[in-house]
């Protein structure tokens, strides 16, 4: 499949991200271990039907993550990290839709509320706005296989999603909506803490007796470095985990 053919189907992932995952799948399929050599750029380009620059970017991403080691004049080799299967690595940005889908859940989204407002001190600091700047606030519950899994509280820079909020489908992927307006989120800064769900959500939406939650406070950045989304997401601790692979 050519780069051009891939583009229409990459609403959630760029071509480089798609190829990155395909290379990881190839490593797993072949059972490559630490020290094994990966195919050359030309071979990967031919195999996946993409350009050499696209292959190079995907490989560079895997090198930065520590999955591959590049040896000048010899090629790229699987690292000791790359031989470990790490599901949901915390170092990789994924939207909640992508996280839950990858975990095998059939997702249903309940929109609790959407409103325009003025940025609080916390929101303004996270998004690098003036306090009181216009924002959109969106509250949702994300269900997987009919089980509540994530309580999702978003603050979006107002001009990032033009038009009336009343005319938008807020149950769909927010990351995709931002991408449709040219705001491609590629990274985020996140803080994760163990917590309890705020009492108002527990009582109002029958979310009691679900155990501890993981609060992910995340500021999302676009390719240009602009901060367009601040999220406070409560993930059910018994259903969702984030893995960290540490090395020296």
Short mmCIF file of C-alpha atoms in Angstrom, two decimals:
data_model
loop_
_atom_site.label_atom_id
_atom_site.label_comp_id
_atom_site.label_asym_id
_atom_site.label_seq_id
_atom_site.Cartn_x
_atom_site.Cartn_y
_atom_site.Cartn_z
CA UNK A 1 0.00 0.00 0.00
CA UNK A 2 1.49 3.37 -0.99
CA UNK A 3 1.85 6.45 1.23
CA UNK A 4 -0.85 8.14 -0.80
CA UNK A 5 -3.25 5.25 -0.32
CA UNK A 6 -2.65 5.21 3.44
CA UNK A 7 -3.48 8.85 4.03
CA UNK A 8 -7.32 8.72 3.90
CA UNK A 9 -7.43 5.90 6.46
CA UNK A 10 -5.13 7.55 9.00
CA UNK A 11 -7.65 9.62 10.96
CA UNK A 12 -6.31 8.32 14.27
CA UNK A 13 -2.71 7.72 13.39
CA UNK A 14 -0.23 9.30 11.00
CA UNK A 15 1.48 7.18 8.37
CA UNK A 16 4.63 7.12 10.48
CA UNK A 17 2.70 5.91 13.54
CA UNK A 18 0.98 3.23 11.47
CA UNK A 19 4.29 2.05 10.07
CA UNK A 20 5.88 2.10 13.53
CA UNK A 21 3.21 -0.31 14.74
CA UNK A 22 3.57 -2.50 11.66
CA UNK A 23 7.32 -2.80 12.28
CA UNK A 24 6.64 -3.78 15.90
CA UNK A 25 4.16 -6.38 14.64
CA UNK A 26 6.81 -7.68 12.22
CA UNK A 27 9.33 -8.00 15.08
CA UNK A 28 6.78 -9.96 17.14
CA UNK A 29 5.69 -12.10 14.17
CA UNK A 30 9.25 -13.15 13.42
CA UNK A 31 10.10 -13.63 17.09
CA UNK A 32 13.13 -11.37 16.81
CA UNK A 33 15.18 -11.14 20.00
CA UNK A 34 17.84 -8.84 21.41
CA UNK A 35 20.75 -8.60 18.96
CA UNK A 36 18.77 -9.77 15.91
CA UNK A 37 19.06 -7.56 12.85
CA UNK A 38 16.04 -5.81 11.39
CA UNK A 39 15.47 -5.59 7.65
CA UNK A 40 17.15 -2.71 5.81
CA UNK A 41 15.21 0.48 5.02
CA UNK A 42 14.89 -0.53 1.35
CA UNK A 43 13.39 -3.92 2.25
CA UNK A 44 10.93 -2.37 4.71
CA UNK A 45 9.98 0.27 2.14
CA UNK A 46 9.19 -2.45 -0.41
CA UNK A 47 7.41 -4.69 2.12
CA UNK A 48 5.04 -2.01 3.42
CA UNK A 49 4.74 0.03 0.21
CA UNK A 50 5.91 3.31 1.71
CA UNK A 51 8.68 5.76 0.92
CA UNK A 52 12.17 5.51 2.38
CA UNK A 53 11.75 8.81 4.32
CA UNK A 54 8.60 7.42 5.98
CA UNK A 55 10.47 4.23 6.93
CA UNK A 56 13.35 6.31 8.28
CA UNK A 57 11.05 8.38 10.50
CA UNK A 58 9.33 5.28 11.90
CA UNK A 59 12.68 3.65 12.62
CA UNK A 60 13.96 6.83 14.27
CA UNK A 61 10.91 6.79 16.52
CA UNK A 62 11.67 3.21 17.56
CA UNK A 63 15.31 4.13 18.18
CA UNK A 64 14.23 7.00 20.44
CA UNK A 65 12.00 4.61 22.37
CA UNK A 66 14.92 2.24 22.84
CA UNK A 67 13.39 -0.58 20.78
CA UNK A 68 16.15 -0.49 18.15
CA UNK A 69 19.88 0.17 18.22
CA UNK A 70 21.44 1.69 15.10
CA UNK A 71 25.03 0.64 14.33
CA UNK A 72 26.69 2.78 11.67
CA UNK A 73 27.51 0.79 8.56
CA UNK A 74 25.80 -2.36 9.87
CA UNK A 75 22.11 -1.57 10.25
CA UNK A 76 19.56 -1.64 13.03
CA UNK A 77 19.33 -4.31 15.69
CA UNK A 78 16.68 -5.27 18.25
CA UNK A 79 17.65 -3.94 21.68
CA UNK A 80 17.13 -5.74 24.98
CA UNK A 81 14.18 -3.40 25.53
CA UNK A 82 12.78 -4.20 22.11
CA UNK A 83 12.68 -7.91 22.96
CA UNK A 84 10.22 -7.20 25.81
CA UNK A 85 6.53 -6.94 25.08
CA UNK A 86 5.24 -3.81 26.81
CA UNK A 87 1.52 -3.21 26.41
CA UNK A 88 0.20 0.34 26.82
CA UNK A 89 3.63 1.96 27.31
CA UNK A 90 3.26 5.22 29.19
CA UNK A 91 5.85 6.84 26.93
CA UNK A 92 3.56 6.62 23.90
CA UNK A 93 0.72 9.11 23.43
CA UNK A 94 -2.66 7.51 22.76
CA UNK A 95 -6.16 8.90 22.94
CA UNK A 96 -8.61 7.18 25.29
CA UNK A 97 -10.44 5.81 22.26
CA UNK A 98 -7.21 4.19 21.04
CA UNK A 99 -6.35 2.84 24.50
CA UNK A 100 -9.74 1.19 25.05
CA UNK A 101 -10.00 -0.13 21.49
CA UNK A 102 -6.53 -1.67 21.72
CA UNK A 103 -7.55 -3.38 24.95
CA UNK A 104 -10.40 -5.05 23.08
CA UNK A 105 -13.31 -3.04 24.43
CA UNK A 106 -16.38 -2.07 22.44
CA UNK A 107 -16.70 1.60 23.33
CA UNK A 108 -19.84 3.57 24.10
CA UNK A 109 -19.59 7.21 25.16
CA UNK A 110 -22.07 9.01 27.41
CA UNK A 111 -21.82 12.80 27.19
CA UNK A 112 -22.48 14.28 30.61
CA UNK A 113 -22.24 17.90 29.58
CA UNK A 114 -20.58 20.44 27.30
CA UNK A 115 -20.35 24.18 27.91
CA UNK A 116 -18.35 27.23 26.96
CA UNK A 117 -16.59 29.04 29.79
CA UNK A 118 -13.54 30.94 30.95
CA UNK A 119 -10.25 29.25 31.78
CA UNK A 120 -9.55 28.79 35.48
CA UNK A 121 -6.07 29.40 36.88
CA UNK A 122 -5.27 25.67 36.61
CA UNK A 123 -6.56 25.40 33.04
CA UNK A 124 -4.83 28.61 31.96
CA UNK A 125 -1.48 27.41 33.32
CA UNK A 126 -1.80 24.01 31.65
CA UNK A 127 -2.80 25.49 28.29
CA UNK A 128 -0.64 28.62 28.49
CA UNK A 129 -3.62 30.92 28.21
CA UNK A 130 -4.60 34.08 30.00
CA UNK A 131 -6.84 33.32 32.96
CA UNK A 132 -10.41 33.87 31.78
CA UNK A 133 -9.64 33.02 28.15
CA UNK A 134 -12.50 31.23 26.32
CA UNK A 135 -12.54 27.44 26.54
CA UNK A 136 -14.92 24.53 25.99
CA UNK A 137 -15.45 22.05 28.82
CA UNK A 138 -16.59 18.53 28.05
CA UNK A 139 -17.47 15.80 30.55
CA UNK A 140 -18.01 12.20 29.42
CA UNK A 141 -18.06 8.63 30.68
CA UNK A 142 -16.39 6.08 28.42
CA UNK A 143 -17.89 2.59 28.67
CA UNK A 144 -16.20 -0.57 27.51
CA UNK A 145 -18.42 -3.64 27.05
CA UNK A 146 -21.10 -1.80 29.07
CA UNK A 147 -18.74 -1.21 32.01
CA UNK A 148 -17.80 2.37 33.02
CA UNK A 149 -14.04 2.59 32.54
CA UNK A 150 -13.06 6.25 32.22
CA UNK A 151 -14.58 9.49 33.48
CA UNK A 152 -13.24 12.01 31.01
CA UNK A 153 -13.08 15.77 31.83
CA UNK A 154 -11.69 17.87 28.97
CA UNK A 155 -10.87 21.54 28.58
CA UNK A 156 -10.34 22.62 24.96
CA UNK A 157 -8.98 25.94 23.72
CA UNK A 158 -12.06 27.58 22.23
CA UNK A 159 -10.70 28.51 18.80
CA UNK A 160 -9.32 24.99 18.28
CA UNK A 161 -12.87 23.76 17.58
CA UNK A 162 -14.72 26.53 15.74
CA UNK A 163 -18.48 26.62 15.36
CA UNK A 164 -21.29 26.08 17.78
CA UNK A 165 -20.71 23.33 20.37
CA UNK A 166 -24.38 22.41 19.98
CA UNK A 167 -23.74 21.25 16.41
CA UNK A 168 -20.90 18.83 17.18
CA UNK A 169 -21.01 15.10 18.01
CA UNK A 170 -19.21 15.05 21.35
CA UNK A 171 -19.48 11.28 21.69
CA UNK A 172 -16.88 10.82 18.94
CA UNK A 173 -13.11 10.91 19.32
CA UNK A 174 -11.97 14.35 20.49
CA UNK A 175 -8.47 13.76 19.12
CA UNK A 176 -9.95 13.10 15.67
CA UNK A 177 -12.13 16.23 15.91
CA UNK A 178 -9.07 18.35 16.67
CA UNK A 179 -7.16 16.71 13.80
CA UNK A 180 -10.01 17.61 11.43
CA UNK A 181 -9.29 21.27 12.23
CA UNK A 182 -5.54 20.92 11.72
CA UNK A 183 -4.51 20.29 15.32
CA UNK A 184 -2.58 17.01 15.24
CA UNK A 185 -1.74 15.92 18.77
CA UNK A 186 1.60 14.12 18.85
CA UNK A 187 2.68 14.35 22.49
CA UNK A 188 1.53 15.17 25.98
CA UNK A 189 2.74 15.95 29.46
CA UNK A 190 0.97 13.77 32.03
CA UNK A 191 0.85 13.25 35.77
CA UNK A 192 -0.65 10.03 37.16
CA UNK A 193 -1.90 9.62 40.72
CA UNK A 194 -4.09 7.13 42.56
CA UNK A 195 -7.31 8.69 43.78
CA UNK A 196 -11.01 8.26 44.42
CA UNK A 197 -13.64 9.43 41.98
CA UNK A 198 -15.16 12.81 43.01
CA UNK A 199 -18.34 12.21 45.08
CA UNK A 200 -20.57 14.14 42.65
CA UNK A 201 -19.82 11.65 39.88
CA UNK A 202 -20.18 8.64 42.17
CA UNK A 203 -23.63 9.71 43.34
CA UNK A 204 -25.01 11.21 40.17
CA UNK A 205 -23.92 8.44 37.80
CA UNK A 206 -24.05 5.32 40.01
CA UNK A 207 -20.30 4.74 40.02
CA UNK A 208 -19.87 3.42 43.54
CA UNK A 209 -17.98 0.26 44.55
CA UNK A 210 -15.66 0.36 41.56
CA UNK A 211 -12.43 0.48 43.54
CA UNK A 212 -9.59 2.99 43.23
CA UNK A 213 -9.08 5.11 40.14
CA UNK A 214 -5.99 6.41 38.35
CA UNK A 215 -6.20 10.14 37.68
CA UNK A 216 -4.29 11.16 34.55
CA UNK A 217 -3.88 14.94 34.31
CA UNK A 218 -2.66 15.52 30.79
CA UNK A 219 -1.80 18.50 28.62
CA UNK A 220 -1.78 17.60 24.92
CA UNK A 221 0.49 19.30 22.38
CA UNK A 222 0.24 19.51 18.61
CA UNK A 223 3.03 19.09 16.05
CA UNK A 224 3.64 22.85 16.30
CA UNK A 225 3.88 22.67 20.10
CA UNK A 226 0.57 24.37 20.73
CA UNK A 227 -1.37 23.26 23.82
CA UNK A 228 -4.96 22.71 22.73
CA UNK A 229 -6.34 20.19 25.25
CA UNK A 230 -6.11 19.71 29.00
CA UNK A 231 -7.71 16.56 30.36
CA UNK A 232 -8.39 15.12 33.78
CA UNK A 233 -9.23 11.48 33.15
CA UNK A 234 -10.19 9.01 35.87
CA UNK A 235 -9.30 5.46 34.76
CA UNK A 236 -10.61 2.43 36.61
CA UNK A 237 -7.61 0.96 38.38
CA UNK A 238 -8.86 -2.63 38.13
CA UNK A 239 -9.29 -2.43 34.34
CA UNK A 240 -6.60 -0.13 32.95
CA UNK A 241 -2.87 -0.02 33.67
CA UNK A 242 0.05 1.89 32.20
CA UNK A 243 3.41 0.17 31.85
CA UNK A 244 6.85 1.67 32.18
CA UNK A 245 10.01 0.07 30.81
CA UNK A 246 13.07 1.49 32.60
CA UNK A 247 16.67 1.21 31.48
CA UNK A 248 20.08 2.73 32.19
#
